[in-house]
CSV table of C-alpha atoms in Angstrom, one decimal:
chain,number,residue,atom,x,y,z
P,1,UNK,CA,13.0,11.3,16.9
P,2,UNK,CA,9.3,10.3,16.6
P,3,UNK,CA,7.0,11.6,14.0
P,4,UNK,CA,5.1,13.6,16.7
P,5,UNK,CA,8.6,15.4,17.4
P,6,UNK,CA,9.4,16.0,13.7
P,7,UNK,CA,6.0,17.6,12.9
P,8,UNK,CA,5.0,21.0,14.3
P,9,UNK,CA,1.6,20.4,15.9
P,10,UNK,CA,-1.8,20.8,13.7
P,11,UNK,CA,-5.4,20.9,14.8
P,12,UNK,CA,-6.6,17.6,15.1
P,13,UNK,CA,-9.3,16.6,13.0
P,14,UNK,CA,-13.2,15.9,14.4
P,15,UNK,CA,-13.2,12.8,16.2
P,16,UNK,CA,-15.6,11.3,13.8
P,17,UNK,CA,-12.8,11.5,11.3
P,18,UNK,CA,-10.5,9.7,13.5
P,19,UNK,CA,-13.4,6.5,13.9
P,20,UNK,CA,-13.6,6.7,10.2
P,21,UNK,CA,-9.7,6.0,9.6
P,22,UNK,CA,-9.6,3.5,12.1
P,23,UNK,CA,-12.6,1.4,10.5
P,24,UNK,CA,-11.0,1.9,6.9
P,25,UNK,CA,-9.1,-1.3,7.4
P,26,UNK,CA,-12.0,-3.4,8.2
P,27,UNK,CA,-14.7,-1.5,5.9
P,28,UNK,CA,-12.2,-0.5,2.9
P,29,UNK,CA,-15.3,1.5,0.8
P,30,UNK,CA,-15.0,4.1,3.4
P,31,UNK,CA,-12.3,5.6,1.7
P,32,UNK,CA,-14.8,7.1,-0.8
P,33,UNK,CA,-15.2,9.8,1.6
P,34,UNK,CA,-12.2,10.7,0.4
P,35,UNK,CA,-14.0,12.4,-2.7
P,36,UNK,CA,-14.9,15.2,-0.2
P,37,UNK,CA,-11.8,16.6,0.5
P,38,UNK,CA,-10.8,17.1,-3.3
P,39,UNK,CA,-11.0,21.1,-3.0
P,40,UNK,CA,-7.7,20.8,-0.4
P,41,UNK,CA,-5.8,20.6,-3.5
P,42,UNK,CA,-5.9,24.1,-4.0
P,43,UNK,CA,-3.2,25.0,-1.9
P,44,UNK,CA,-0.4,22.6,-3.6
P,45,UNK,CA,2.1,24.6,-5.2
P,46,UNK,CA,1.7,26.1,-8.9
P,47,UNK,CA,4.4,23.3,-10.2
P,48,UNK,CA,2.6,20.5,-8.6
P,49,UNK,CA,-1.1,21.5,-10.2
P,50,UNK,CA,0.7,21.4,-13.7
P,51,UNK,CA,2.0,18.1,-12.9
P,52,UNK,CA,-1.3,16.6,-11.4
P,53,UNK,CA,-2.7,18.2,-14.5
P,54,UNK,CA,-0.3,16.4,-16.8
P,55,UNK,CA,-1.0,13.2,-14.6
P,56,UNK,CA,-4.8,13.2,-15.5
P,57,UNK,CA,-4.3,14.7,-19.2
P,58,UNK,CA,-1.9,11.3,-20.0
P,59,UNK,CA,-4.5,8.9,-18.0
P,60,UNK,CA,-7.4,10.3,-20.0
P,61,UNK,CA,-5.6,10.3,-23.6
P,62,UNK,CA,-4.7,7.0,-22.8
P,63,UNK,CA,-8.4,5.4,-23.2
P,64,UNK,CA,-8.8,6.6,-26.9
P,65,UNK,CA,-6.6,4.0,-28.1
P,66,UNK,CA,-8.4,1.2,-26.0
P,67,UNK,CA,-11.1,-1.2,-27.5
P,68,UNK,CA,-13.5,0.4,-25.1
P,69,UNK,CA,-12.9,3.7,-24.8
P,70,UNK,CA,-15.9,5.1,-23.1
P,71,UNK,CA,-15.6,2.3,-20.1
P,72,UNK,CA,-12.2,2.8,-20.1
P,73,UNK,CA,-12.6,6.5,-19.6
P,74,UNK,CA,-15.1,6.2,-16.9
P,75,UNK,CA,-12.9,3.8,-14.9
P,76,UNK,CA,-9.4,5.3,-15.4
P,77,UNK,CA,-11.1,8.7,-14.4
P,78,UNK,CA,-12.4,7.5,-11.2
P,79,UNK,CA,-8.9,5.7,-10.7
P,80,UNK,CA,-7.2,8.8,-10.7
P,81,UNK,CA,-9.4,11.2,-9.1
P,82,UNK,CA,-9.5,8.9,-6.2
P,83,UNK,CA,-5.8,9.0,-6.1
P,84,UNK,CA,-5.9,12.8,-6.1
P,85,UNK,CA,-8.8,12.9,-3.2
P,86,UNK,CA,-6.5,10.8,-1.0
P,87,UNK,CA,-3.5,13.4,-1.6
P,88,UNK,CA,-6.2,15.7,-0.5
P,89,UNK,CA,-6.8,13.9,2.5
P,90,UNK,CA,-3.1,14.2,3.5
P,91,UNK,CA,-3.5,17.8,3.0
P,92,UNK,CA,-6.5,18.1,5.2
P,93,UNK,CA,-5.2,16.1,8.5
P,94,UNK,CA,-1.8,18.1,8.2
P,95,UNK,CA,0.1,15.7,10.2
P,96,UNK,CA,0.7,11.7,9.7
P,97,UNK,CA,0.0,11.5,13.4
P,98,UNK,CA,-3.8,11.5,12.8
P,99,UNK,CA,-3.7,8.9,10.4
P,100,UNK,CA,-2.6,6.4,12.9
P,101,UNK,CA,-6.0,5.3,14.2
P,102,UNK,CA,-5.6,2.6,11.3
P,103,UNK,CA,-3.7,0.7,13.4
P,104,UNK,CA,-6.7,-0.1,15.3
P,105,UNK,CA,-8.7,-1.4,12.0
P,106,UNK,CA,-5.2,-3.4,11.3
P,107,UNK,CA,-5.2,-4.7,14.7
P,108,UNK,CA,-8.9,-6.1,14.3
P,109,UNK,CA,-7.9,-7.5,10.8
P,110,UNK,CA,-4.8,-9.4,12.5
P,111,UNK,CA,-6.9,-10.6,15.5
P,112,UNK,CA,-10.0,-11.9,13.2
P,113,UNK,CA,-7.9,-13.5,10.8
P,114,UNK,CA,-6.1,-15.7,13.9
P,115,UNK,CA,-9.7,-16.3,15.6
P,116,UNK,CA,-11.3,-17.1,12.2
P,117,UNK,CA,-8.2,-19.8,11.2
P,118,UNK,CA,-8.8,-21.2,15.0
P,119,UNK,CA,-12.5,-21.5,15.1
P,120,UNK,CA,-12.7,-23.0,11.4
P,121,UNK,CA,-9.7,-25.7,12.3
P,122,UNK,CA,-7.7,-24.6,9.5
P,123,UNK,CA,-4.1,-26.4,9.4
P,124,UNK,CA,-1.9,-24.0,11.0
P,125,UNK,CA,0.6,-24.8,8.5
P,126,UNK,CA,-1.1,-23.7,6.0
P,127,UNK,CA,-0.5,-19.8,5.1
P,128,UNK,CA,-2.6,-17.9,6.9
P,129,UNK,CA,-5.4,-15.5,5.5
P,130,UNK,CA,-8.4,-13.6,7.0
P,131,UNK,CA,-12.1,-13.8,5.7
P,132,UNK,CA,-11.3,-11.5,2.7
P,133,UNK,CA,-7.7,-10.7,3.2
P,134,UNK,CA,-5.6,-12.8,1.0
P,135,UNK,CA,-2.4,-14.2,2.6
P,136,UNK,CA,0.1,-11.6,0.6
P,137,UNK,CA,-2.4,-8.4,1.8
P,138,UNK,CA,-2.9,-9.4,5.3
P,139,UNK,CA,1.0,-9.8,5.3
P,140,UNK,CA,1.6,-6.3,3.6
P,141,UNK,CA,-0.9,-5.4,6.4
P,142,UNK,CA,1.3,-6.6,9.3
P,143,UNK,CA,4.7,-4.9,7.5
P,144,UNK,CA,2.4,-1.7,7.3
P,145,UNK,CA,1.2,-2.0,10.9
P,146,UNK,CA,4.7,-2.3,12.0
P,147,UNK,CA,6.0,0.9,10.5
P,148,UNK,CA,3.3,2.6,11.9
P,149,UNK,CA,2.8,1.1,15.2
P,150,UNK,CA,6.8,2.3,15.7
P,151,UNK,CA,5.6,5.9,15.1
P,152,UNK,CA,2.4,5.8,17.3
P,153,UNK,CA,2.3,7.8,20.8
P,154,UNK,CA,1.6,4.4,22.5
P,155,UNK,CA,4.3,2.6,25.5
P,156,UNK,CA,6.8,1.0,24.7
P,157,UNK,CA,5.7,-2.7,26.0
P,158,UNK,CA,2.4,-1.7,23.8
P,159,UNK,CA,4.9,-1.3,20.7
P,160,UNK,CA,6.9,-4.6,21.0
P,161,UNK,CA,4.0,-6.6,22.0
P,162,UNK,CA,1.8,-5.4,18.7
P,163,UNK,CA,5.2,-5.6,16.5
P,164,UNK,CA,6.1,-9.2,17.7
P,165,UNK,CA,2.7,-10.2,17.0
P,166,UNK,CA,2.6,-8.6,13.5
P,167,UNK,CA,5.8,-10.5,12.4
P,168,UNK,CA,4.3,-14.1,13.8
P,169,UNK,CA,1.4,-13.0,11.7
P,170,UNK,CA,3.5,-12.1,8.5
P,171,UNK,CA,5.6,-15.1,9.2
P,172,UNK,CA,2.2,-17.0,9.4
P,173,UNK,CA,1.3,-15.6,5.9
P,174,UNK,CA,4.3,-16.7,4.2
P,175,UNK,CA,4.4,-13.7,2.0
P,176,UNK,CA,8.5,-13.3,0.8
P,177,UNK,CA,7.4,-10.0,-0.4
P,178,UNK,CA,5.8,-8.3,2.5
P,179,UNK,CA,8.9,-9.8,4.6
P,180,UNK,CA,11.6,-8.2,2.0
P,181,UNK,CA,9.4,-5.0,2.3
P,182,UNK,CA,9.5,-4.7,5.8
P,183,UNK,CA,13.0,-5.3,5.9
P,184,UNK,CA,13.4,-2.7,3.0
P,185,UNK,CA,11.3,-0.4,4.5
P,186,UNK,CA,13.5,-0.2,7.8
P,187,UNK,CA,16.4,0.2,5.6
P,188,UNK,CA,15.0,3.3,4.1
P,189,UNK,CA,14.6,4.9,7.5
P,190,UNK,CA,17.8,3.8,8.7
P,191,UNK,CA,19.1,5.5,5.9
P,192,UNK,CA,17.1,8.8,6.6
P,193,UNK,CA,19.4,8.4,9.8
P,194,UNK,CA,17.0,7.1,12.3
P,195,UNK,CA,19.2,4.9,14.0
P,196,UNK,CA,16.7,3.3,16.6
P,197,UNK,CA,15.0,1.5,13.3
P,198,UNK,CA,18.3,-0.7,13.5
P,199,UNK,CA,16.7,-2.6,16.8
P,200,UNK,CA,13.3,-3.0,15.2
P,201,UNK,CA,15.4,-4.4,12.3
P,202,UNK,CA,17.5,-6.8,13.7
P,203,UNK,CA,14.3,-7.7,15.7
P,204,UNK,CA,12.6,-8.7,12.2
P,205,UNK,CA,15.4,-10.4,11.0
P,206,UNK,CA,15.6,-12.2,14.5
P,207,UNK,CA,12.0,-13.4,14.1
P,208,UNK,CA,12.0,-14.0,10.4
P,209,UNK,CA,15.3,-16.3,10.4
P,210,UNK,CA,13.7,-19.2,12.2
P,211,UNK,CA,10.9,-20.1,9.7
P,212,UNK,CA,13.9,-20.7,7.0
P,213,UNK,CA,14.8,-23.6,9.1
P,214,UNK,CA,11.1,-25.0,9.7
P,215,UNK,CA,10.0,-28.0,7.0
P,216,UNK,CA,7.1,-30.0,6.2
P,217,UNK,CA,4.9,-26.7,5.7
P,218,UNK,CA,3.0,-24.9,3.2
P,219,UNK,CA,4.7,-21.5,4.8
P,220,UNK,CA,8.4,-23.0,4.7
P,221,UNK,CA,7.9,-24.5,1.1
P,222,UNK,CA,6.7,-21.3,-0.2
P,223,UNK,CA,8.8,-19.0,1.6
P,224,UNK,CA,12.1,-21.1,0.7
P,225,UNK,CA,11.0,-21.5,-2.6
P,226,UNK,CA,13.4,-20.0,-4.9
P,227,UNK,CA,10.8,-19.3,-7.7
P,228,UNK,CA,8.6,-16.7,-8.4
P,229,UNK,CA,5.4,-18.4,-7.8
P,230,UNK,CA,4.5,-18.3,-11.6
P,231,UNK,CA,4.9,-14.5,-11.5
P,232,UNK,CA,7.8,-14.8,-14.7
P,233,UNK,CA,5.0,-16.7,-16.5
P,234,UNK,CA,2.0,-13.8,-15.8
P,235,UNK,CA,4.6,-11.6,-16.8
P,236,UNK,CA,5.9,-12.9,-20.1
P,237,UNK,CA,2.1,-12.8,-20.9
P,238,UNK,CA,1.3,-9.4,-19.9
P,239,UNK,CA,4.0,-8.0,-21.8
P,240,UNK,CA,3.0,-9.8,-24.8
P,241,UNK,CA,-0.4,-8.4,-24.7
P,242,UNK,CA,1.1,-5.0,-23.7
P,243,UNK,CA,3.0,-5.2,-27.1
P,244,UNK,CA,-0.4,-5.8,-29.2
P,245,UNK,CA,-1.9,-2.5,-27.1
P,246,UNK,CA,1.4,-0.4,-26.5
P,247,UNK,CA,0.0,3.2,-26.9
P,248,UNK,CA,-3.2,2.9,-24.7
P,249,UNK,CA,-3.0,-0.6,-23.5
P,250,UNK,CA,-6.0,-2.7,-22.7
P,251,UNK,CA,-8.2,-0.7,-20.2
P,252,UNK,CA,-7.4,0.1,-16.8
P,253,UNK,CA,-9.3,-3.3,-14.9
P,254,UNK,CA,-9.4,-4.9,-18.0
P,255,UNK,CA,-6.2,-6.7,-18.0
P,256,UNK,CA,-7.6,-10.3,-16.5
P,257,UNK,CA,-8.6,-11.9,-19.9
P,258,UNK,CA,-5.0,-10.9,-21.1
P,259,UNK,CA,-3.4,-13.0,-18.6
P,260,UNK,CA,-5.0,-16.2,-19.0
P,261,UNK,CA,-2.8,-17.5,-16.2
P,262,UNK,CA,-4.6,-15.9,-13.5
P,263,UNK,CA,-8.2,-16.5,-15.0
P,264,UNK,CA,-7.4,-19.9,-14.5
P,265,UNK,CA,-9.1,-20.6,-11.5
P,266,UNK,CA,-11.9,-18.5,-12.1
P,267,UNK,CA,-13.5,-16.3,-9.4
P,268,UNK,CA,-12.0,-17.3,-5.6
P,269,UNK,CA,-11.9,-16.3,-2.4
P,270,UNK,CA,-9.1,-16.5,0.4
P,271,UNK,CA,-7.9,-19.4,1.4
P,272,UNK,CA,-9.2,-19.5,4.8
P,273,UNK,CA,-12.8,-18.7,3.6
P,274,UNK,CA,-12.6,-21.6,1.2
P,275,UNK,CA,-11.5,-23.7,3.7
P,276,UNK,CA,-14.6,-22.8,5.6
P,277,UNK,CA,-16.7,-23.5,2.7
P,278,UNK,CA,-17.6,-20.5,1.4
P,279,UNK,CA,-17.4,-20.1,-2.3
P,280,UNK,CA,-17.4,-17.3,-4.6
P,281,UNK,CA,-20.8,-15.7,-5.7
P,282,UNK,CA,-22.1,-16.1,-9.2
P,283,UNK,CA,-22.6,-12.5,-9.1
P,284,UNK,CA,-19.0,-11.6,-8.9
P,285,UNK,CA,-18.0,-14.0,-11.6
P,286,UNK,CA,-18.3,-11.0,-14.1
P,287,UNK,CA,-16.0,-8.7,-12.0
P,288,UNK,CA,-13.2,-11.3,-12.3
P,289,UNK,CA,-10.8,-9.1,-14.6
P,290,UNK,CA,-10.9,-5.9,-12.3
P,291,UNK,CA,-9.1,-7.8,-9.6
P,292,UNK,CA,-6.4,-9.4,-11.7
P,293,UNK,CA,-3.0,-7.5,-12.1
P,294,UNK,CA,0.3,-8.5,-13.7
P,295,UNK,CA,2.3,-8.8,-10.5
P,296,UNK,CA,4.3,-5.9,-11.4
P,297,UNK,CA,3.8,-1.9,-11.2
P,298,UNK,CA,5.3,-1.1,-14.9
P,299,UNK,CA,4.2,-4.1,-16.5
P,300,UNK,CA,0.7,-3.8,-14.9
P,301,UNK,CA,0.3,-0.2,-16.1
P,302,UNK,CA,1.7,-0.3,-19.1
P,303,UNK,CA,-0.8,-3.2,-20.0
P,304,UNK,CA,-3.5,-1.1,-18.9
P,305,UNK,CA,-2.9,2.1,-20.1
P,306,UNK,CA,-0.2,2.0,-22.6
P,307,UNK,CA,3.2,3.8,-22.8
P,308,UNK,CA,0.6,6.8,-22.1
P,309,UNK,CA,-0.7,6.4,-19.2
P,310,UNK,CA,2.3,4.7,-17.7
P,311,UNK,CA,4.5,7.6,-18.4
P,312,UNK,CA,2.0,9.9,-16.9
P,313,UNK,CA,1.8,7.9,-13.5
P,314,UNK,CA,5.3,7.3,-13.5
P,315,UNK,CA,6.4,10.7,-13.3
P,316,UNK,CA,3.7,11.3,-10.6
P,317,UNK,CA,5.1,8.4,-8.5
P,318,UNK,CA,8.5,10.0,-8.9
P,319,UNK,CA,7.7,13.1,-8.5
P,320,UNK,CA,6.5,12.2,-4.8
P,321,UNK,CA,9.3,9.6,-4.3
P,322,UNK,CA,11.3,12.8,-4.5
P,323,UNK,CA,9.6,14.6,-2.2
P,324,UNK,CA,9.3,11.6,0.6
P,325,UNK,CA,13.2,11.6,0.1
P,326,UNK,CA,13.8,14.9,0.5
P,327,UNK,CA,11.5,15.4,3.9
P,328,UNK,CA,14.2,13.3,5.8
P,329,UNK,CA,11.2,11.9,7.8
P,330,UNK,CA,11.6,8.2,8.5
P,331,UNK,CA,8.0,6.7,8.6
P,332,UNK,CA,7.2,8.3,4.8
P,333,UNK,CA,10.7,7.1,3.6
P,334,UNK,CA,9.6,3.5,5.1
P,335,UNK,CA,6.7,3.3,3.2
P,336,UNK,CA,8.4,4.4,0.1
P,337,UNK,CA,11.2,2.0,0.3
P,338,UNK,CA,8.7,-0.6,1.0
P,339,UNK,CA,6.1,0.1,-1.1
P,340,UNK,CA,8.2,0.6,-4.1
P,341,UNK,CA,10.1,-3.2,-3.2
P,342,UNK,CA,6.7,-4.8,-3.1
P,343,UNK,CA,5.8,-3.2,-6.2
P,344,UNK,CA,8.6,-5.6,-8.3
P,345,UNK,CA,6.5,-8.6,-7.4
P,346,UNK,CA,3.0,-7.2,-6.4
P,347,UNK,CA,0.9,-4.0,-7.1
P,348,UNK,CA,0.3,-2.3,-4.3
P,349,UNK,CA,-0.2,1.7,-5.2
P,350,UNK,CA,-2.9,1.4,-7.8
P,351,UNK,CA,-6.7,1.3,-6.5
P,352,UNK,CA,-8.8,0.3,-5.0
P,353,UNK,CA,-7.0,-2.1,-2.1
P,354,UNK,CA,-7.9,-2.9,1.2
P,355,UNK,CA,-6.6,0.2,2.5
P,356,UNK,CA,-2.6,-0.1,2.0
P,357,UNK,CA,-2.7,1.6,-1.3
P,358,UNK,CA,-4.9,4.2,-0.3
P,359,UNK,CA,-2.8,5.2,2.8
P,360,UNK,CA,0.3,5.6,0.7
P,361,UNK,CA,-1.3,8.2,-1.1
P,362,UNK,CA,-2.1,10.3,1.8
P,363,UNK,CA,1.3,10.0,2.9
P,364,UNK,CA,2.0,11.3,-0.8
P,365,UNK,CA,-0.3,14.7,0.7
P,366,UNK,CA,1.9,14.8,3.7
P,367,UNK,CA,5.0,15.5,1.6
P,368,UNK,CA,3.6,18.9,0.7
P,369,UNK,CA,3.3,20.0,4.5
P,370,UNK,CA,6.4,18.8,5.7
P,371,UNK,CA,8.3,20.2,2.8
P,372,UNK,CA,7.1,23.7,3.6
P,373,UNK,CA,7.6,23.3,7.4
P,374,UNK,CA,10.9,22.2,6.8
P,375,UNK,CA,11.7,25.1,4.4
P,376,UNK,CA,10.3,27.6,6.9
P,377,UNK,CA,12.6,26.1,9.4
P,378,UNK,CA,15.4,26.8,7.5
P,379,UNK,CA,14.5,30.3,6.1
P,380,UNK,CA,14.0,30.9,10.2
P,381,UNK,CA,17.6,29.6,10.9
P,382,UNK,CA,18.9,31.7,7.9
P,383,UNK,CA,17.3,34.9,9.5
P,384,UNK,CA,18.7,34.2,13.2
């Protein structure tokens, strides 16, 4: 059963909204338009309003314990309200079918990454990346693309061909986390009784396994490596810094100087861009720290917002995770399981991202509507 059949019909948004959604992967700042929908949160249940209020309170209180409370308050305030605005977008769109135009932007990113690589004569045995999508973000975009395409209203030929292209792209990025997240997402969907996902799970496995037998390439060395790509060193240093600032952390987007392992290389662009001869502009040097994470959601938020902010964020995340699981809807569950796995080794739900983190919170907004429709259906069945 497809998502379209799982959800009752809803009035489509204006055409320009579909275009805006399609362009977000290409021009990520466009998701700032979500702030215009904050008012839609007025329709959520009262219990959810209390929870969101508690989330905001913990995030704001945590800043009082940082070294720079004013800057921390401004940054965490923007981050918190961006999350809430994206949840509101889910309420505004009313159905996940209206977020599917985003796949066209993802197609552009995937194809442009290959074109850029070929035109710049980048060695195809290196890990694939795009002009501004790193290997990991491109790999995770490909994984997300697979989930979304499967549930689109396109024909079978389109779905299979696009999924194969996405899987080849995922393999070329050499992102182990994204590959495992994709399979974990499939498992999440299967657990929700959508057995047709098994076919695509096997398709993934069949296309992922051959790379394990390849040799003499950066991709093979990375995927087959048993290490954590120095993440264990990053985690240890981040935990040590967190212990020095346990209550409120060091401030959101200010963790970089506390993880010297990530600061060693200074400002850097994607591998593809650097091979093409591009260099990091001096104007970006001051913002290196804002883009660095501890490569684990819990450690990253603990370091950034302390135990106060971490608990508030986890309560919000777990609340929506429970909402998604209770929907019995395969696509949101695939996204939940996949993202949760990915957050063990990277941070995909802390904003801003190149579009995938934002999309997660939009799907959280959909859960209010899916759950409401499910409850109404159950009431109707009882009354019949």
